[in-house]
PDB file of C-alpha atoms in Angstrom:
ATOM      1  CA  ASP A   1      -0.114   0.034   0.022  1.00  0.00           C
ATOM      2  CA  VAL A   2       1.257   3.580  -0.852  1.00  0.00           C
ATOM      3  CA  LYS A   3       2.412   5.522   2.055  1.00  0.00           C
ATOM      4  CA  VAL A   4       3.417   9.038   2.841  1.00  0.00           C
ATOM      5  CA  THR A   5       4.644   9.778   6.366  1.00  0.00           C
ATOM      6  CA  GLN A   6       4.965  13.191   8.150  1.00  0.00           C
ATOM      7  CA  SER A   7       7.110  13.406  11.250  1.00  0.00           C
ATOM      8  CA  SER A   8       4.587  14.632  13.566  1.00  0.00           C
ATOM      9  CA  ARG A   9       0.641  14.939  13.531  1.00  0.00           C
ATOM     10  CA  TYR A  10       0.758  17.846  15.976  1.00  0.00           C
ATOM     11  CA  LEU A  11       3.672  20.222  16.792  1.00  0.00           C
ATOM     12  CA  VAL A  12       3.734  23.502  18.776  1.00  0.00           C
ATOM     13  CA  LYS A  13       6.650  25.698  18.663  1.00  0.00           C
ATOM     14  CA  ARG A  14       7.741  29.250  19.865  1.00  0.00           C
ATOM     15  CA  THR A  15       8.359  31.934  17.816  1.00  0.00           C
ATOM     16  CA  GLY A  16      12.003  32.446  16.314  1.00  0.00           C
ATOM     17  CA  GLU A  17      12.556  28.699  16.499  1.00  0.00           C
ATOM     18  CA  LYS A  18      14.080  26.575  13.837  1.00  0.00           C
ATOM     19  CA  VAL A  19      11.421  23.805  12.593  1.00  0.00           C
ATOM     20  CA  PHE A  20      12.016  21.241  10.860  1.00  0.00           C
ATOM     21  CA  LEU A  21       9.291  18.974   9.263  1.00  0.00           C
ATOM     22  CA  GLU A  22       9.877  16.018   7.714  1.00  0.00           C
ATOM     23  CA  CYS A  23       8.206  13.853   4.926  1.00  0.00           C
ATOM     24  CA  VAL A  24       9.345  10.246   3.820  1.00  0.00           C
ATOM     25  CA  GLN A  25       7.402   8.195   0.705  1.00  0.00           C
ATOM     26  CA  ASP A  26       7.859   4.698  -0.195  1.00  0.00           C
ATOM     27  CA  MET A  27       6.584   4.809  -3.694  1.00  0.00           C
ATOM     28  CA  ASP A  28      10.215   5.828  -5.371  1.00  0.00           C
ATOM     29  CA  HIS A  29       7.939   8.544  -6.528  1.00  0.00           C
ATOM     30  CA  GLU A  30      10.424  11.693  -8.430  1.00  0.00           C
ATOM     31  CA  ASN A  31       8.083  14.511  -7.206  1.00  0.00           C
ATOM     32  CA  MET A  32       7.604  15.436  -3.826  1.00  0.00           C
ATOM     33  CA  PHE A  33       5.452  18.926  -2.348  1.00  0.00           C
ATOM     34  CA  TRP A  34       5.056  21.042   0.483  1.00  0.00           C
ATOM     35  CA  TYR A  35       1.276  22.990   1.193  1.00  0.00           C
ATOM     36  CA  ARG A  36      -0.069  24.494   3.880  1.00  0.00           C
ATOM     37  CA  GLN A  37      -3.665  24.497   4.321  1.00  0.00           C
ATOM     38  CA  ASP A  38      -5.760  27.710   5.393  1.00  0.00           C
ATOM     39  CA  PRO A  39      -9.494  27.858   5.981  1.00  0.00           C
ATOM     40  CA  GLY A  40     -11.277  29.189   3.103  1.00  0.00           C
ATOM     41  CA  LEU A  41      -7.589  29.315   1.231  1.00  0.00           C
ATOM     42  CA  GLY A  42      -7.578  25.861   0.616  1.00  0.00           C
ATOM     43  CA  LEU A  43      -4.159  24.160  -0.082  1.00  0.00           C
ATOM     44  CA  ARG A  44      -1.148  26.624  -0.892  1.00  0.00           C
ATOM     45  CA  LEU A  45       1.760  25.074  -2.625  1.00  0.00           C
ATOM     46  CA  ILE A  46       5.130  26.160  -0.597  1.00  0.00           C
ATOM     47  CA  TYR A  47       7.840  24.475  -2.610  1.00  0.00           C
ATOM     48  CA  PHE A  48       8.084  21.251  -4.700  1.00  0.00           C
ATOM     49  CA  SER A  49      10.950  19.025  -5.699  1.00  0.00           C
ATOM     50  CA  TYR A  50      11.021  17.034  -8.804  1.00  0.00           C
ATOM     51  CA  ASP A  51      14.288  15.055  -8.355  1.00  0.00           C
ATOM     52  CA  VAL A  52      16.702  14.915  -5.776  1.00  0.00           C
ATOM     53  CA  LYS A  53      18.326  17.923  -4.971  1.00  0.00           C
ATOM     54  CA  MET A  54      16.355  19.708  -6.980  1.00  0.00           C
ATOM     55  CA  LYS A  55      13.781  22.247  -5.872  1.00  0.00           C
ATOM     56  CA  GLU A  56      11.269  25.177  -7.207  1.00  0.00           C
ATOM     57  CA  LYS A  57       9.502  27.881  -5.232  1.00  0.00           C
ATOM     58  CA  GLY A  58       5.715  27.339  -5.169  1.00  0.00           C
ATOM     59  CA  ASP A  59       3.041  30.169  -4.658  1.00  0.00           C
ATOM     60  CA  ILE A  60       4.294  31.300  -1.030  1.00  0.00           C
ATOM     61  CA  PRO A  61       7.721  30.215  -0.594  1.00  0.00           C
ATOM     62  CA  GLU A  62       8.598  33.239   2.063  1.00  0.00           C
ATOM     63  CA  GLY A  63       9.678  32.413   5.403  1.00  0.00           C
ATOM     64  CA  TYR A  64      10.432  28.626   4.303  1.00  0.00           C
ATOM     65  CA  SER A  65      13.229  26.594   2.788  1.00  0.00           C
ATOM     66  CA  VAL A  66      13.092  22.829   1.669  1.00  0.00           C
ATOM     67  CA  SER A  67      15.781  19.931   1.576  1.00  0.00           C
ATOM     68  CA  ARG A  68      16.298  16.750  -0.690  1.00  0.00           C
ATOM     69  CA  GLU A  69      19.193  14.903  -0.311  1.00  0.00           C
ATOM     70  CA  LYS A  70      17.577  11.280  -0.845  1.00  0.00           C
ATOM     71  CA  LYS A  71      14.609  10.459  -3.416  1.00  0.00           C
ATOM     72  CA  GLU A  72      12.376   9.405  -0.543  1.00  0.00           C
ATOM     73  CA  ARG A  73      12.625  12.313   2.053  1.00  0.00           C
ATOM     74  CA  PHE A  74      11.644  15.924   1.225  1.00  0.00           C
ATOM     75  CA  SER A  75      11.955  17.952   4.656  1.00  0.00           C
ATOM     76  CA  LEU A  76      10.518  21.836   5.118  1.00  0.00           C
ATOM     77  CA  ILE A  77      12.262  24.060   7.283  1.00  0.00           C
ATOM     78  CA  LEU A  78      10.928  27.263   8.993  1.00  0.00           C
ATOM     79  CA  GLU A  79      14.620  29.357   9.468  1.00  0.00           C
ATOM     80  CA  SER A  80      12.566  31.567  12.482  1.00  0.00           C
ATOM     81  CA  ALA A  81       9.271  30.511  13.205  1.00  0.00           C
ATOM     82  CA  SER A  82       6.484  32.765  13.411  1.00  0.00           C
ATOM     83  CA  THR A  83       2.872  33.264  14.495  1.00  0.00           C
ATOM     84  CA  ASN A  84       1.278  33.526  10.850  1.00  0.00           C
ATOM     85  CA  GLN A  85       3.058  30.091  10.086  1.00  0.00           C
ATOM     86  CA  THR A  86       0.668  28.339  12.415  1.00  0.00           C
ATOM     87  CA  SER A  87      -1.132  26.216   9.870  1.00  0.00           C
ATOM     88  CA  MET A  88      -1.657  22.953   8.989  1.00  0.00           C
ATOM     89  CA  TYR A  89       1.278  21.573   6.379  1.00  0.00           C
ATOM     90  CA  LEU A  90       0.491  18.620   3.931  1.00  0.00           C
ATOM     91  CA  CYS A  91       3.220  17.008   2.383  1.00  0.00           C
ATOM     92  CA  ALA A  92       2.568  14.809  -1.329  1.00  0.00           C
ATOM     93  CA  SER A  93       4.542  12.881  -3.627  1.00  0.00           C
ATOM     94  CA  SER A  94       3.329  11.708  -7.233  1.00  0.00           C
ATOM     95  CA  THR A  95       5.005  10.167 -10.086  1.00  0.00           C
ATOM     96  CA  GLY A  96       6.102  12.201 -13.249  1.00  0.00           C
ATOM     97  CA  THR A  97       4.046  10.214 -15.747  1.00  0.00           C
ATOM     98  CA  GLY A  98       0.398   9.547 -16.044  1.00  0.00           C
ATOM     99  CA  SER A  99      -2.328  11.401 -14.200  1.00  0.00           C
ATOM    100  CA  ASN A 100       0.372  12.683 -11.772  1.00  0.00           C
ATOM    101  CA  GLU A 101      -1.787  11.824  -9.046  1.00  0.00           C
ATOM    102  CA  GLN A 102      -0.717  12.988  -5.776  1.00  0.00           C
ATOM    103  CA  PHE A 103      -0.722  10.823  -2.824  1.00  0.00           C
ATOM    104  CA  PHE A 104      -0.662  12.400   0.451  1.00  0.00           C
ATOM    105  CA  GLY A 105       0.413  12.755   3.993  1.00  0.00           C
ATOM    106  CA  PRO A 106      -1.521  12.654   7.109  1.00  0.00           C
ATOM    107  CA  GLY A 107      -0.952  16.296   7.704  1.00  0.00           C
ATOM    108  CA  THR A 108       1.124  18.292  10.739  1.00  0.00           C
ATOM    109  CA  ARG A 109      -0.856  20.777  12.587  1.00  0.00           C
ATOM    110  CA  LEU A 110       2.013  23.491  13.674  1.00  0.00           C
ATOM    111  CA  THR A 111       1.035  25.952  16.219  1.00  0.00           C
ATOM    112  CA  VAL A 112       3.642  28.896  16.539  1.00  0.00           C
ATOM    113  CA  LEU A 113       3.160  30.887  20.004  1.00  0.00           C
TER     114      LEU A 113
ATOM    115  CA  ALA B   1      -2.391  31.894 -14.739  1.00  0.00           C
ATOM    116  CA  GLN B   2      -4.323  29.027 -14.141  1.00  0.00           C
ATOM    117  CA  LYS B   3      -7.055  29.125 -11.628  1.00  0.00           C
ATOM    118  CA  ILE B   4      -9.794  26.850 -10.013  1.00  0.00           C
ATOM    119  CA  THR B   5     -12.869  27.983  -8.346  1.00  0.00           C
ATOM    120  CA  GLN B   6     -15.199  26.539  -5.822  1.00  0.00           C
ATOM    121  CA  THR B   7     -18.335  28.579  -5.429  1.00  0.00           C
ATOM    122  CA  GLN B   8     -19.985  26.793  -2.694  1.00  0.00           C
ATOM    123  CA  PRO B   9     -18.513  27.233   0.629  1.00  0.00           C
ATOM    124  CA  GLY B  10     -20.702  24.752   2.028  1.00  0.00           C
ATOM    125  CA  MET B  11     -23.167  22.678   1.200  1.00  0.00           C
ATOM    126  CA  PHE B  12     -26.143  20.412   2.759  1.00  0.00           C
ATOM    127  CA  VAL B  13     -27.673  17.188   1.690  1.00  0.00           C
ATOM    128  CA  GLN B  14     -30.212  14.497   2.624  1.00  0.00           C
ATOM    129  CA  GLU B  15     -28.673  10.840   2.974  1.00  0.00           C
ATOM    130  CA  LYS B  16     -29.528   8.773   0.475  1.00  0.00           C
ATOM    131  CA  GLU B  17     -29.489  11.739  -2.508  1.00  0.00           C
ATOM    132  CA  ALA B  18     -27.227  12.923  -4.945  1.00  0.00           C
ATOM    133  CA  VAL B  19     -25.316  16.298  -4.732  1.00  0.00           C
ATOM    134  CA  THR B  20     -23.181  17.877  -6.936  1.00  0.00           C
ATOM    135  CA  LEU B  21     -20.158  20.162  -5.847  1.00  0.00           C
ATOM    136  CA  ASP B  22     -19.421  22.745  -8.482  1.00  0.00           C
ATOM    137  CA  CYS B  23     -15.731  23.483  -9.985  1.00  0.00           C
ATOM    138  CA  THR B  24     -14.650  25.653 -12.557  1.00  0.00           C
ATOM    139  CA  TYR B  25     -11.216  26.217 -13.732  1.00  0.00           C
ATOM    140  CA  ASP B  26      -9.290  28.473 -16.182  1.00  0.00           C
ATOM    141  CA  THR B  27      -6.152  27.356 -18.253  1.00  0.00           C
ATOM    142  CA  SER B  28      -4.742  28.227 -21.764  1.00  0.00           C
ATOM    143  CA  ASP B  29      -3.075  24.878 -21.831  1.00  0.00           C
ATOM    144  CA  PRO B  30      -4.802  22.376 -24.068  1.00  0.00           C
ATOM    145  CA  SER B  31      -3.700  19.323 -21.946  1.00  0.00           C
ATOM    146  CA  TYR B  32      -4.624  19.293 -18.532  1.00  0.00           C
ATOM    147  CA  GLY B  33      -5.964  16.951 -15.633  1.00  0.00           C
ATOM    148  CA  LEU B  34      -8.812  17.657 -12.866  1.00  0.00           C
ATOM    149  CA  PHE B  35      -8.900  15.730  -9.624  1.00  0.00           C
ATOM    150  CA  TRP B  36     -11.075  15.813  -7.015  1.00  0.00           C
ATOM    151  CA  TYR B  37      -9.821  15.114  -3.299  1.00  0.00           C
ATOM    152  CA  LYS B  38     -11.746  14.381  -0.019  1.00  0.00           C
ATOM    153  CA  GLN B  39     -10.608  15.475   3.080  1.00  0.00           C
ATOM    154  CA  PRO B  40     -12.650  13.884   6.272  1.00  0.00           C
ATOM    155  CA  SER B  41     -12.219  15.610   9.936  1.00  0.00           C
ATOM    156  CA  SER B  42      -9.086  13.460  10.052  1.00  0.00           C
ATOM    157  CA  GLY B  43      -7.015  15.685   7.761  1.00  0.00           C
ATOM    158  CA  GLU B  44      -5.936  13.066   5.061  1.00  0.00           C
ATOM    159  CA  MET B  45      -6.199  14.074   1.555  1.00  0.00           C
ATOM    160  CA  ILE B  46      -8.121  11.223  -0.068  1.00  0.00           C
ATOM    161  CA  PHE B  47      -8.167  10.967  -3.967  1.00  0.00           C
ATOM    162  CA  LEU B  48     -11.296  10.534  -5.543  1.00  0.00           C
ATOM    163  CA  ILE B  49     -11.424  10.511  -8.892  1.00  0.00           C
ATOM    164  CA  TYR B  50      -9.504  12.129 -12.099  1.00  0.00           C
ATOM    165  CA  GLN B  51     -10.615  13.476 -15.662  1.00  0.00           C
ATOM    166  CA  GLY B  52      -7.719  14.124 -18.290  1.00  0.00           C
ATOM    167  CA  SER B  53      -8.649  17.135 -21.061  1.00  0.00           C
ATOM    168  CA  TYR B  54      -8.733  14.487 -23.621  1.00  0.00           C
ATOM    169  CA  ASP B  55     -10.859  11.986 -22.393  1.00  0.00           C
ATOM    170  CA  GLN B  56     -13.901  11.621 -24.509  1.00  0.00           C
ATOM    171  CA  GLN B  57     -15.857  10.421 -21.375  1.00  0.00           C
ATOM    172  CA  ASN B  58     -16.727  11.670 -17.826  1.00  0.00           C
ATOM    173  CA  ALA B  59     -14.481   9.657 -15.220  1.00  0.00           C
ATOM    174  CA  THR B  60     -16.883   7.441 -13.014  1.00  0.00           C
ATOM    175  CA  GLU B  61     -15.438   5.689  -9.428  1.00  0.00           C
ATOM    176  CA  GLY B  62     -17.964   3.997  -7.813  1.00  0.00           C
ATOM    177  CA  ARG B  63     -20.510   6.556  -6.473  1.00  0.00           C
ATOM    178  CA  TYR B  64     -18.070   9.610  -7.925  1.00  0.00           C
ATOM    179  CA  SER B  65     -18.896  10.696 -11.166  1.00  0.00           C
ATOM    180  CA  LEU B  66     -17.368  14.026 -12.799  1.00  0.00           C
ATOM    181  CA  ASN B  67     -19.189  16.158 -14.678  1.00  0.00           C
ATOM    182  CA  PHE B  68     -17.117  17.656 -17.257  1.00  0.00           C
ATOM    183  CA  GLN B  69     -18.011  20.342 -19.414  1.00  0.00           C
ATOM    184  CA  LYS B  70     -15.266  21.746 -21.444  1.00  0.00           C
ATOM    185  CA  ALA B  71     -16.292  24.496 -23.145  1.00  0.00           C
ATOM    186  CA  ARG B  72     -18.122  25.646 -19.856  1.00  0.00           C
ATOM    187  CA  LYS B  73     -14.447  24.822 -18.109  1.00  0.00           C
ATOM    188  CA  SER B  74     -16.597  23.366 -15.730  1.00  0.00           C
ATOM    189  CA  ALA B  75     -15.536  19.978 -13.908  1.00  0.00           C
ATOM    190  CA  ASN B  76     -18.409  19.507 -11.050  1.00  0.00           C
ATOM    191  CA  LEU B  77     -18.250  15.911  -8.857  1.00  0.00           C
ATOM    192  CA  VAL B  78     -21.710  14.279  -8.330  1.00  0.00           C
ATOM    193  CA  ILE B  79     -22.055  12.319  -5.445  1.00  0.00           C
ATOM    194  CA  SER B  80     -24.911   9.985  -5.851  1.00  0.00           C
ATOM    195  CA  ALA B  81     -26.740   8.118  -2.879  1.00  0.00           C
ATOM    196  CA  SER B  82     -24.695  10.305  -0.300  1.00  0.00           C
ATOM    197  CA  GLN B  83     -23.775   8.468   3.092  1.00  0.00           C
ATOM    198  CA  LEU B  84     -23.012  10.118   6.565  1.00  0.00           C
ATOM    199  CA  GLY B  85     -19.279   9.025   5.903  1.00  0.00           C
ATOM    200  CA  ASP B  86     -19.250  11.360   2.846  1.00  0.00           C
ATOM    201  CA  SER B  87     -19.314  14.609   5.411  1.00  0.00           C
ATOM    202  CA  ALA B  88     -15.903  16.414   4.549  1.00  0.00           C
ATOM    203  CA  MET B  89     -14.269  18.736   3.112  1.00  0.00           C
ATOM    204  CA  TYR B  90     -13.938  18.510  -1.006  1.00  0.00           C
ATOM    205  CA  PHE B  91     -11.127  20.144  -3.145  1.00  0.00           C
ATOM    206  CA  CYS B  92     -10.896  20.211  -6.837  1.00  0.00           C
ATOM    207  CA  ALA B  93      -7.443  20.742  -8.571  1.00  0.00           C
ATOM    208  CA  MET B  94      -5.862  21.062 -11.727  1.00  0.00           C
ATOM    209  CA  ARG B  95      -2.773  19.922 -13.159  1.00  0.00           C
ATOM    210  CA  GLU B  96      -0.521  22.534 -14.172  1.00  0.00           C
ATOM    211  CA  THR B  97       2.669  21.235 -16.338  1.00  0.00           C
ATOM    212  CA  SER B  98       5.823  23.391 -16.444  1.00  0.00           C
ATOM    213  CA  PHE B  99       8.835  22.593 -19.044  1.00  0.00           C
ATOM    214  CA  PHE B 100      12.479  23.271 -18.698  1.00  0.00           C
ATOM    215  CA  PHE B 101      15.519  22.567 -20.805  1.00  0.00           C
ATOM    216  CA  SER B 102      15.390  18.668 -19.918  1.00  0.00           C
ATOM    217  CA  GLY B 103      12.604  17.741 -18.911  1.00  0.00           C
ATOM    218  CA  GLY B 104       9.228  18.962 -16.982  1.00  0.00           C
ATOM    219  CA  TYR B 105       7.107  18.577 -14.105  1.00  0.00           C
ATOM    220  CA  ASN B 106       3.642  18.884 -12.950  1.00  0.00           C
ATOM    221  CA  LYS B 107       1.891  20.502  -9.757  1.00  0.00           C
ATOM    222  CA  LEU B 108      -1.519  20.668  -8.737  1.00  0.00           C
ATOM    223  CA  ILE B 109      -3.636  24.085  -7.977  1.00  0.00           C
ATOM    224  CA  PHE B 110      -6.437  23.498  -5.589  1.00  0.00           C
ATOM    225  CA  GLY B 111      -9.744  25.141  -5.199  1.00  0.00           C
ATOM    226  CA  ALA B 112     -10.614  26.628  -1.610  1.00  0.00           C
ATOM    227  CA  GLY B 113     -12.959  23.611  -1.332  1.00  0.00           C
ATOM    228  CA  THR B 114     -16.486  22.839  -0.506  1.00  0.00           C
ATOM    229  CA  ARG B 115     -17.505  21.665   3.046  1.00  0.00           C
ATOM    230  CA  LEU B 116     -20.222  18.830   2.612  1.00  0.00           C
ATOM    231  CA  ALA B 117     -22.621  18.105   5.495  1.00  0.00           C
ATOM    232  CA  VAL B 118     -24.782  14.764   4.929  1.00  0.00           C
ATOM    233  CA  HIS B 119     -27.606  14.748   7.091  1.00  0.00           C
ATOM    234  CA  PRO B 120     -29.381  11.589   8.435  1.00  0.00           C
TER     235      PRO B 120
END
């Protein structure tokens, strides 16, 4: 069964802390994505990666960075967390062929105090 | 720019009745794909159905069907015989393709979502 896992379901951090959100997929997918989800705004793409060590900015990259050192792992980094980064963060992966359906992880609800 | 619009923030339906969730899209690309995802209160995103822009027939998956009207740029989700477990957020999404010198990649653009409540 296909699987995307995220390191935490719930996370509470303080303003200014460096935050790491980890995502791992076991499907050998080329593409991986990080979204944030806020009420009324749907899912907004932060960053994505179409290959190891490759990354592209999404629609809202400010305040975030990413790392993809291995094909199965895609990390989202908040260099200095702020309260406006309190949100649900969703990781997804997809192949580079076919419909490109994205498979999602369970999400991490991050609260920055 | 490509865009997905879901105009219904919330919908109510009686159990066992059918319901249509609206989705319109805007793109100038001739090749694109449209997806519907379900998000229950647990938070996971569940893929429901896919329609390619060149598909001649409307996609169906069990109780889900996609009413694809290309000229109107709409891709409405129809759920037949609603069940209590269908209560969730539903997102429409469109695949956007970008090309670079050695290949290309795809990403999804999501609508704001529609919250469906099924009443007994």
